[in-house]
């Protein structure tokens, strides 16, 4: 099964080809976290920003990375998202730019995460002291918190409003936990809490800016591009199985179903990339677009997992390390989509939009 591209003419993305060429030089790509993050940092210096006119190329890059290694894509996507957020902050007149970013030792070689998850029993507080901000408390679901140099983190101010801050993860007062993390998928991308104790932080945008900017929805679609690429990697053995002399009609049915699902996801991402780059998508419309894209792509990836399991049986899950790893990685990555809850939010946004 040849990889699909977002360009309907099927042209290759030179950035993706170049990045994959560099990835081929990395031993244990996607498994060796330090080496893969070094690769992410290099790619980030050349990758376009989402919404800047080259969104197709960006999503092709993410999808191509996920076809090769889901774990590597899971490392690359938030790094690029953070760079995009910082760029949007500096360009957005309604948001205070991160003027003092150098104060937390940011360099061109920094590797970034974006930690915005919340938990009912955990709270990260942002406290201003004499014009400087500090973070104290615990943040859940901090992917690679022990491996990255920097992160963008949401925290709650004294007035109850949430705001985004940039922090140095190597600073005194930062404790990145190593677990619990019993995951069989994305086992090398540890997502555990980080405890902060009076850690210096730099505001990025005004309170609430992180969630209300159009780029928030764009980032969610970048994750969907990773799902799509990962699903293509999972589906690849179906082509071989269907072409085998021992293949029956059902083998071709499974291949056809997976291909149709992937094509629908490709078409959805392709149109969304054009809409994002058009510059005419309002914030409310961007939320609806993102929910549609994520729902379609998550559904396609779930269908591919099911068709592949049914067609190939247990053998590749126990005897093919690369396939078993890819399947487990994609299963866990897809949990960033919340199924019926996300569908309900899409319906709620559609009703709200129709009322205006």
CSV table of C-alpha atoms in Angstrom, one decimal:
chain,number,residue,atom,x,y,z
A,1,UNK,CA,0.0,0.0,0.0
A,2,UNK,CA,1.8,3.1,-1.2
A,3,UNK,CA,1.6,6.1,1.2
A,4,UNK,CA,-1.0,8.6,0.4
A,5,UNK,CA,-0.2,12.3,0.2
A,6,UNK,CA,-2.2,15.4,1.1
A,7,UNK,CA,-1.5,16.8,-2.4
A,8,UNK,CA,-4.2,15.3,-4.7
A,9,UNK,CA,-1.5,15.2,-7.5
A,10,UNK,CA,0.5,12.8,-5.3
A,11,UNK,CA,3.7,15.0,-5.3
A,12,UNK,CA,6.2,14.3,-2.6
A,13,UNK,CA,7.0,16.7,0.2
A,14,UNK,CA,10.7,17.6,0.0
A,15,UNK,CA,10.8,18.5,3.7
A,16,UNK,CA,9.4,15.2,4.7
A,17,UNK,CA,11.8,13.4,2.5
A,18,UNK,CA,14.7,15.3,3.9
A,19,UNK,CA,13.6,14.7,7.5
A,20,UNK,CA,13.2,11.0,6.9
A,21,UNK,CA,16.6,10.9,5.3
A,22,UNK,CA,18.0,12.4,8.5
A,23,UNK,CA,16.0,9.9,10.6
A,24,UNK,CA,17.6,7.0,8.8
A,25,UNK,CA,20.9,8.1,10.3
A,26,UNK,CA,19.5,7.9,13.9
A,27,UNK,CA,20.1,4.5,15.6
A,28,UNK,CA,16.9,3.3,17.3
A,29,UNK,CA,14.9,6.2,15.9
A,30,UNK,CA,11.8,6.7,18.0
A,31,UNK,CA,13.2,4.5,20.8
A,32,UNK,CA,16.4,6.4,21.7
A,33,UNK,CA,14.6,9.4,23.2
A,34,UNK,CA,17.7,11.7,23.4
A,35,UNK,CA,18.7,11.0,19.8
A,36,UNK,CA,15.2,11.4,18.5
A,37,UNK,CA,14.7,14.7,20.3
A,38,UNK,CA,17.9,15.9,18.8
A,39,UNK,CA,16.4,15.1,15.4
A,40,UNK,CA,13.2,16.9,16.4
A,41,UNK,CA,15.2,20.0,17.2
A,42,UNK,CA,16.9,20.0,13.8
A,43,UNK,CA,13.6,19.4,12.0
A,44,UNK,CA,12.0,22.3,14.0
A,45,UNK,CA,14.5,24.7,12.6
A,46,UNK,CA,13.2,24.0,9.0
A,47,UNK,CA,9.5,23.1,9.5
A,48,UNK,CA,6.8,25.6,8.5
A,49,UNK,CA,4.4,26.9,11.1
A,50,UNK,CA,0.8,25.7,10.8
A,51,UNK,CA,-1.4,28.3,9.2
A,52,UNK,CA,1.5,30.1,7.5
A,53,UNK,CA,0.7,28.8,4.0
A,54,UNK,CA,2.5,25.5,4.1
A,55,UNK,CA,0.2,23.5,6.4
A,56,UNK,CA,0.0,20.6,3.9
A,57,UNK,CA,3.8,20.3,4.0
A,58,UNK,CA,3.7,20.4,7.8
A,59,UNK,CA,1.1,17.7,8.1
A,60,UNK,CA,2.8,15.6,5.4
A,61,UNK,CA,6.0,15.8,7.6
A,62,UNK,CA,4.1,14.7,10.7
A,63,UNK,CA,2.3,11.8,8.8
A,64,UNK,CA,5.5,10.6,7.2
A,65,UNK,CA,7.2,10.6,10.6
A,66,UNK,CA,4.3,8.6,12.1
A,67,UNK,CA,4.5,6.1,9.3
A,68,UNK,CA,8.1,5.4,10.2
A,69,UNK,CA,7.7,5.7,14.0
A,70,UNK,CA,4.6,6.6,16.0
A,71,UNK,CA,6.8,7.5,19.0
A,72,UNK,CA,8.9,9.9,17.0
A,73,UNK,CA,5.8,11.6,15.7
A,74,UNK,CA,4.6,11.8,19.3
A,75,UNK,CA,7.8,13.7,20.2
A,76,UNK,CA,7.9,15.9,17.1
A,77,UNK,CA,4.4,17.2,17.1
A,78,UNK,CA,4.4,19.0,20.5
A,79,UNK,CA,7.9,20.4,19.8
A,80,UNK,CA,6.6,22.0,16.6
A,81,UNK,CA,3.4,23.0,18.3
A,82,UNK,CA,5.4,24.9,21.0
A,83,UNK,CA,7.5,26.7,18.4
A,84,UNK,CA,4.3,27.7,16.6
A,85,UNK,CA,2.7,29.0,19.8
A,86,UNK,CA,5.7,31.1,20.6
A,87,UNK,CA,5.7,32.5,17.1
A,88,UNK,CA,1.9,33.3,17.4
A,89,UNK,CA,2.5,34.9,20.7
A,90,UNK,CA,5.1,37.3,19.3
A,91,UNK,CA,2.9,38.1,16.3
A,92,UNK,CA,-0.4,38.5,18.2
A,93,UNK,CA,-0.9,42.1,19.3
A,94,UNK,CA,-3.6,40.9,21.7
A,95,UNK,CA,-1.1,38.7,23.5
A,96,UNK,CA,1.8,39.7,25.5
A,97,UNK,CA,4.9,38.3,23.8
A,98,UNK,CA,7.5,36.2,25.6
A,99,UNK,CA,10.0,39.1,25.7
A,100,UNK,CA,12.0,37.6,28.5
A,101,UNK,CA,12.3,34.1,27.1
A,102,UNK,CA,16.0,34.3,27.2
A,103,UNK,CA,15.8,34.5,31.0
A,104,UNK,CA,14.9,30.8,31.2
A,105,UNK,CA,17.9,29.9,29.0
A,106,UNK,CA,16.1,29.1,25.8
A,107,UNK,CA,18.4,28.5,22.9
A,108,UNK,CA,18.0,27.3,19.2
A,109,UNK,CA,18.8,23.8,20.5
A,110,UNK,CA,15.9,23.7,23.1
A,111,UNK,CA,13.5,20.9,22.9
A,112,UNK,CA,9.9,21.7,23.8
A,113,UNK,CA,6.7,20.1,25.2
A,114,UNK,CA,3.2,21.5,25.7
A,115,UNK,CA,1.6,20.6,29.0
A,116,UNK,CA,-2.0,21.8,29.2
A,117,UNK,CA,-3.8,18.8,30.8
A,118,UNK,CA,-5.7,19.3,34.0
A,119,UNK,CA,-6.7,16.9,36.8
A,120,UNK,CA,-9.3,17.3,39.6
A,121,UNK,CA,-6.8,16.5,42.4
A,122,UNK,CA,-3.8,18.4,41.0
A,123,UNK,CA,-3.2,22.1,40.7
A,124,UNK,CA,-0.4,24.2,39.3
A,125,UNK,CA,-0.5,27.7,40.6
A,126,UNK,CA,1.1,30.8,39.0
A,127,UNK,CA,2.1,33.4,41.5
A,128,UNK,CA,3.5,36.9,40.7
A,129,UNK,CA,6.1,38.3,43.0
A,130,UNK,CA,7.5,41.7,42.3
A,131,UNK,CA,6.8,41.5,38.6
A,132,UNK,CA,8.2,38.0,38.2
A,133,UNK,CA,6.2,34.8,37.9
A,134,UNK,CA,6.7,31.5,39.7
A,135,UNK,CA,5.0,28.1,39.3
A,136,UNK,CA,4.3,25.8,42.3
A,137,UNK,CA,2.2,22.6,42.3
A,138,UNK,CA,1.9,19.5,40.2
A,139,UNK,CA,1.0,19.2,36.5
A,140,UNK,CA,-0.3,15.9,35.2
A,141,UNK,CA,0.4,14.2,31.8
A,142,UNK,CA,3.8,15.8,31.1
A,143,UNK,CA,5.1,13.8,28.2
A,144,UNK,CA,8.9,13.5,28.2
A,145,UNK,CA,9.1,15.8,31.2
A,146,UNK,CA,12.4,14.2,32.3
A,147,UNK,CA,13.9,14.5,28.8
A,148,UNK,CA,13.0,17.9,27.4
A,149,UNK,CA,14.8,21.2,28.1
A,150,UNK,CA,11.7,23.5,28.1
A,151,UNK,CA,7.9,23.4,28.1
A,152,UNK,CA,4.9,25.6,27.7
A,153,UNK,CA,2.7,25.0,30.7
A,154,UNK,CA,-0.8,26.2,31.7
A,155,UNK,CA,-1.2,27.3,35.3
A,156,UNK,CA,-3.9,28.9,37.4
A,157,UNK,CA,-3.4,32.5,38.7
A,158,UNK,CA,-4.7,33.8,42.0
A,159,UNK,CA,-7.7,35.3,40.2
A,160,UNK,CA,-8.7,31.8,38.9
A,161,UNK,CA,-7.8,32.4,35.3
A,162,UNK,CA,-5.5,30.0,33.4
A,163,UNK,CA,-2.5,31.3,31.6
A,164,UNK,CA,0.3,29.8,29.5
A,165,UNK,CA,3.9,30.0,30.8
A,166,UNK,CA,7.3,29.0,29.4
A,167,UNK,CA,9.6,27.2,31.9
A,168,UNK,CA,13.0,25.7,32.0
A,169,UNK,CA,12.6,22.0,32.9
A,170,UNK,CA,16.2,21.9,34.1
A,171,UNK,CA,15.7,24.7,36.7
A,172,UNK,CA,15.9,24.2,40.4
A,173,UNK,CA,12.5,23.2,41.8
A,174,UNK,CA,11.4,21.0,38.9
A,175,UNK,CA,10.9,17.3,39.7
A,176,UNK,CA,9.8,15.2,36.7
A,177,UNK,CA,8.3,12.0,37.9
A,178,UNK,CA,9.1,8.7,36.1
A,179,UNK,CA,5.7,7.2,36.5
A,180,UNK,CA,3.4,5.6,37.0
A,181,UNK,CA,3.8,4.5,33.3
A,182,UNK,CA,3.0,0.9,32.5
A,183,UNK,CA,2.0,1.7,28.9
A,184,UNK,CA,2.7,-1.0,26.3
A,185,UNK,CA,2.2,1.6,23.6
A,186,UNK,CA,4.4,4.7,23.4
A,187,UNK,CA,6.4,3.1,26.2
A,188,UNK,CA,9.4,5.4,25.6
A,189,UNK,CA,7.3,8.6,25.7
A,190,UNK,CA,6.7,8.7,29.4
A,191,UNK,CA,3.8,10.9,30.3
A,192,UNK,CA,3.9,11.5,34.1
A,193,UNK,CA,3.4,14.4,36.5
A,194,UNK,CA,5.9,17.2,37.1
A,195,UNK,CA,6.1,18.9,40.5
A,196,UNK,CA,7.1,22.6,40.5
A,197,UNK,CA,8.4,24.5,43.5
A,198,UNK,CA,8.8,28.2,43.0
A,199,UNK,CA,10.1,27.7,39.4
A,200,UNK,CA,10.6,30.9,37.4
A,201,UNK,CA,8.2,31.2,34.5
A,202,UNK,CA,7.7,33.6,31.6
A,203,UNK,CA,4.1,34.4,30.6
A,204,UNK,CA,3.2,33.6,27.0
A,205,UNK,CA,0.0,35.4,26.0
A,206,UNK,CA,-2.6,37.0,28.2
A,207,UNK,CA,-4.8,34.9,30.5
A,208,UNK,CA,-7.1,32.7,28.4
A,209,UNK,CA,-5.2,33.4,25.1
A,210,UNK,CA,-3.8,29.8,24.7
A,211,UNK,CA,-7.3,28.3,24.5
A,212,UNK,CA,-9.0,31.0,22.4
A,213,UNK,CA,-6.4,31.6,19.7
A,214,UNK,CA,-7.2,29.8,16.3
A,215,UNK,CA,-3.9,28.0,16.6
A,216,UNK,CA,-5.3,25.9,19.4
A,217,UNK,CA,-7.6,24.2,16.9
A,218,UNK,CA,-4.8,23.9,14.3
A,219,UNK,CA,-2.6,22.0,16.8
A,220,UNK,CA,-5.4,19.5,17.3
A,221,UNK,CA,-5.5,18.8,13.6
A,222,UNK,CA,-1.7,18.4,13.6
A,223,UNK,CA,-2.2,15.5,16.0
A,224,UNK,CA,-4.8,14.0,13.6
A,225,UNK,CA,-2.2,14.1,10.8
A,226,UNK,CA,0.0,11.9,13.0
A,227,UNK,CA,-2.9,9.5,13.6
A,228,UNK,CA,-3.4,9.3,9.8
A,229,UNK,CA,0.3,8.5,9.1
A,230,UNK,CA,0.4,6.0,11.9
A,231,UNK,CA,-2.7,4.2,10.5
A,232,UNK,CA,-1.1,4.0,7.1
A,233,UNK,CA,1.9,2.3,8.6
A,234,UNK,CA,-0.4,-0.2,10.4
A,235,UNK,CA,-2.3,-0.9,7.2
A,236,UNK,CA,0.7,-1.5,5.1
A,237,UNK,CA,0.9,-5.3,5.7
A,238,UNK,CA,-2.7,-5.6,4.3
A,239,UNK,CA,-1.3,-5.1,0.8
A,240,UNK,CA,1.1,-8.0,1.1
A,241,UNK,CA,-1.6,-10.2,2.6
A,242,UNK,CA,-4.1,-9.5,-0.1
A,243,UNK,CA,-1.5,-10.1,-2.9
A,244,UNK,CA,-0.5,-13.5,-1.5
A,245,UNK,CA,-1.3,-16.6,-3.4
A,246,UNK,CA,-3.2,-17.8,-0.4
A,247,UNK,CA,-5.3,-14.7,-0.1
A,248,UNK,CA,-9.0,-15.1,-0.3
A,249,UNK,CA,-11.8,-12.5,-1.0
A,250,UNK,CA,-11.9,-11.5,2.6
A,251,UNK,CA,-8.2,-10.4,2.5
A,252,UNK,CA,-9.1,-8.0,-0.3
A,253,UNK,CA,-12.2,-6.8,1.5
A,254,UNK,CA,-10.1,-5.8,4.5
A,255,UNK,CA,-7.6,-4.0,2.3
A,256,UNK,CA,-10.4,-2.2,0.5
A,257,UNK,CA,-12.1,-1.1,3.7
A,258,UNK,CA,-8.8,0.2,5.2
A,259,UNK,CA,-7.9,2.0,2.0
A,260,UNK,CA,-11.3,3.8,1.8
A,261,UNK,CA,-11.0,4.9,5.4
A,262,UNK,CA,-7.5,6.2,4.9
A,263,UNK,CA,-8.6,8.0,1.7
A,264,UNK,CA,-11.4,9.7,3.6
A,265,UNK,CA,-9.0,10.8,6.3
A,266,UNK,CA,-6.5,12.1,3.6
A,267,UNK,CA,-9.2,14.1,1.8
A,268,UNK,CA,-10.4,15.6,5.1
A,269,UNK,CA,-6.9,16.7,6.1
A,270,UNK,CA,-6.2,18.0,2.6
A,271,UNK,CA,-9.3,20.3,2.6
A,272,UNK,CA,-8.6,21.4,6.2
A,273,UNK,CA,-5.1,22.4,5.3
A,274,UNK,CA,-6.4,24.6,2.5
A,275,UNK,CA,-9.0,26.2,4.9
A,276,UNK,CA,-6.4,26.8,7.6
A,277,UNK,CA,-4.0,28.5,5.1
A,278,UNK,CA,-6.8,30.6,3.6
A,279,UNK,CA,-6.8,32.8,6.6
A,280,UNK,CA,-10.6,33.1,6.5
A,281,UNK,CA,-11.5,30.6,9.3
A,282,UNK,CA,-12.9,32.4,12.4
A,283,UNK,CA,-12.1,31.1,15.9
A,284,UNK,CA,-15.5,29.5,16.3
A,285,UNK,CA,-15.3,27.9,12.8
A,286,UNK,CA,-11.8,26.6,13.6
A,287,UNK,CA,-13.1,24.7,16.6
A,288,UNK,CA,-15.7,23.0,14.5
A,289,UNK,CA,-13.2,22.3,11.7
A,290,UNK,CA,-10.8,20.7,14.2
A,291,UNK,CA,-13.5,18.5,15.8
A,292,UNK,CA,-14.6,17.3,12.4
A,293,UNK,CA,-11.1,16.5,11.3
A,294,UNK,CA,-10.2,14.7,14.5
A,295,UNK,CA,-13.4,12.7,14.5
A,296,UNK,CA,-13.0,11.6,10.9
A,297,UNK,CA,-9.3,10.7,11.2
A,298,UNK,CA,-9.7,9.0,14.6
A,299,UNK,CA,-12.6,6.9,13.1
A,300,UNK,CA,-10.5,6.0,10.1
A,301,UNK,CA,-7.5,5.0,12.2
A,302,UNK,CA,-9.8,2.9,14.5
A,303,UNK,CA,-11.2,1.2,11.4
A,304,UNK,CA,-7.7,0.4,10.1
A,305,UNK,CA,-6.7,-1.2,13.4
A,306,UNK,CA,-9.9,-3.4,13.3
A,307,UNK,CA,-9.5,-4.4,9.7
A,308,UNK,CA,-5.8,-5.2,10.2
A,309,UNK,CA,-6.5,-7.3,13.3
A,310,UNK,CA,-9.2,-9.2,11.5
A,311,UNK,CA,-7.2,-9.8,8.3
A,312,UNK,CA,-3.8,-10.7,9.8
A,313,UNK,CA,-4.8,-12.4,13.0
A,314,UNK,CA,-2.5,-12.7,16.0
A,315,UNK,CA,0.8,-13.7,14.2
A,316,UNK,CA,2.2,-10.2,13.5
A,317,UNK,CA,1.1,-9.0,16.9
A,318,UNK,CA,3.4,-11.6,18.6
A,319,UNK,CA,6.1,-12.2,15.9
A,320,UNK,CA,6.6,-8.8,14.2
A,321,UNK,CA,8.1,-6.4,16.7
A,322,UNK,CA,7.7,-3.3,14.4
A,323,UNK,CA,4.1,-4.0,13.7
A,324,UNK,CA,3.2,-4.9,17.3
A,325,UNK,CA,4.8,-1.7,18.5
A,326,UNK,CA,3.1,0.4,15.8
A,327,UNK,CA,-0.3,-1.0,16.7
A,328,UNK,CA,0.2,-0.5,20.5
A,329,UNK,CA,1.5,3.0,19.9
A,330,UNK,CA,-1.5,4.0,17.7
A,331,UNK,CA,-4.0,2.5,20.2
A,332,UNK,CA,-2.7,4.7,23.0
A,333,UNK,CA,-2.2,7.8,20.8
A,334,UNK,CA,-5.8,7.7,19.7
A,335,UNK,CA,-6.9,8.1,23.3
A,336,UNK,CA,-6.2,11.8,22.8
A,337,UNK,CA,-9.6,11.6,21.1
A,338,UNK,CA,-12.3,11.2,23.6
A,339,UNK,CA,-14.9,9.4,21.4
A,340,UNK,CA,-18.5,10.3,22.1
A,341,UNK,CA,-17.5,13.2,24.4
A,342,UNK,CA,-15.7,14.9,21.5
A,343,UNK,CA,-18.7,14.1,19.2
A,344,UNK,CA,-20.9,15.8,21.8
A,345,UNK,CA,-18.7,18.9,21.8
A,346,UNK,CA,-18.8,19.0,18.0
A,347,UNK,CA,-22.6,18.9,18.2
A,348,UNK,CA,-22.7,21.6,20.9
A,349,UNK,CA,-20.5,23.8,18.8
A,350,UNK,CA,-22.6,23.3,15.7
A,351,UNK,CA,-25.8,24.3,17.7
A,352,UNK,CA,-24.1,27.4,19.1
A,353,UNK,CA,-22.8,28.4,15.7
A,354,UNK,CA,-26.3,28.0,14.1
A,355,UNK,CA,-27.7,30.3,16.8
A,356,UNK,CA,-25.5,33.2,15.8
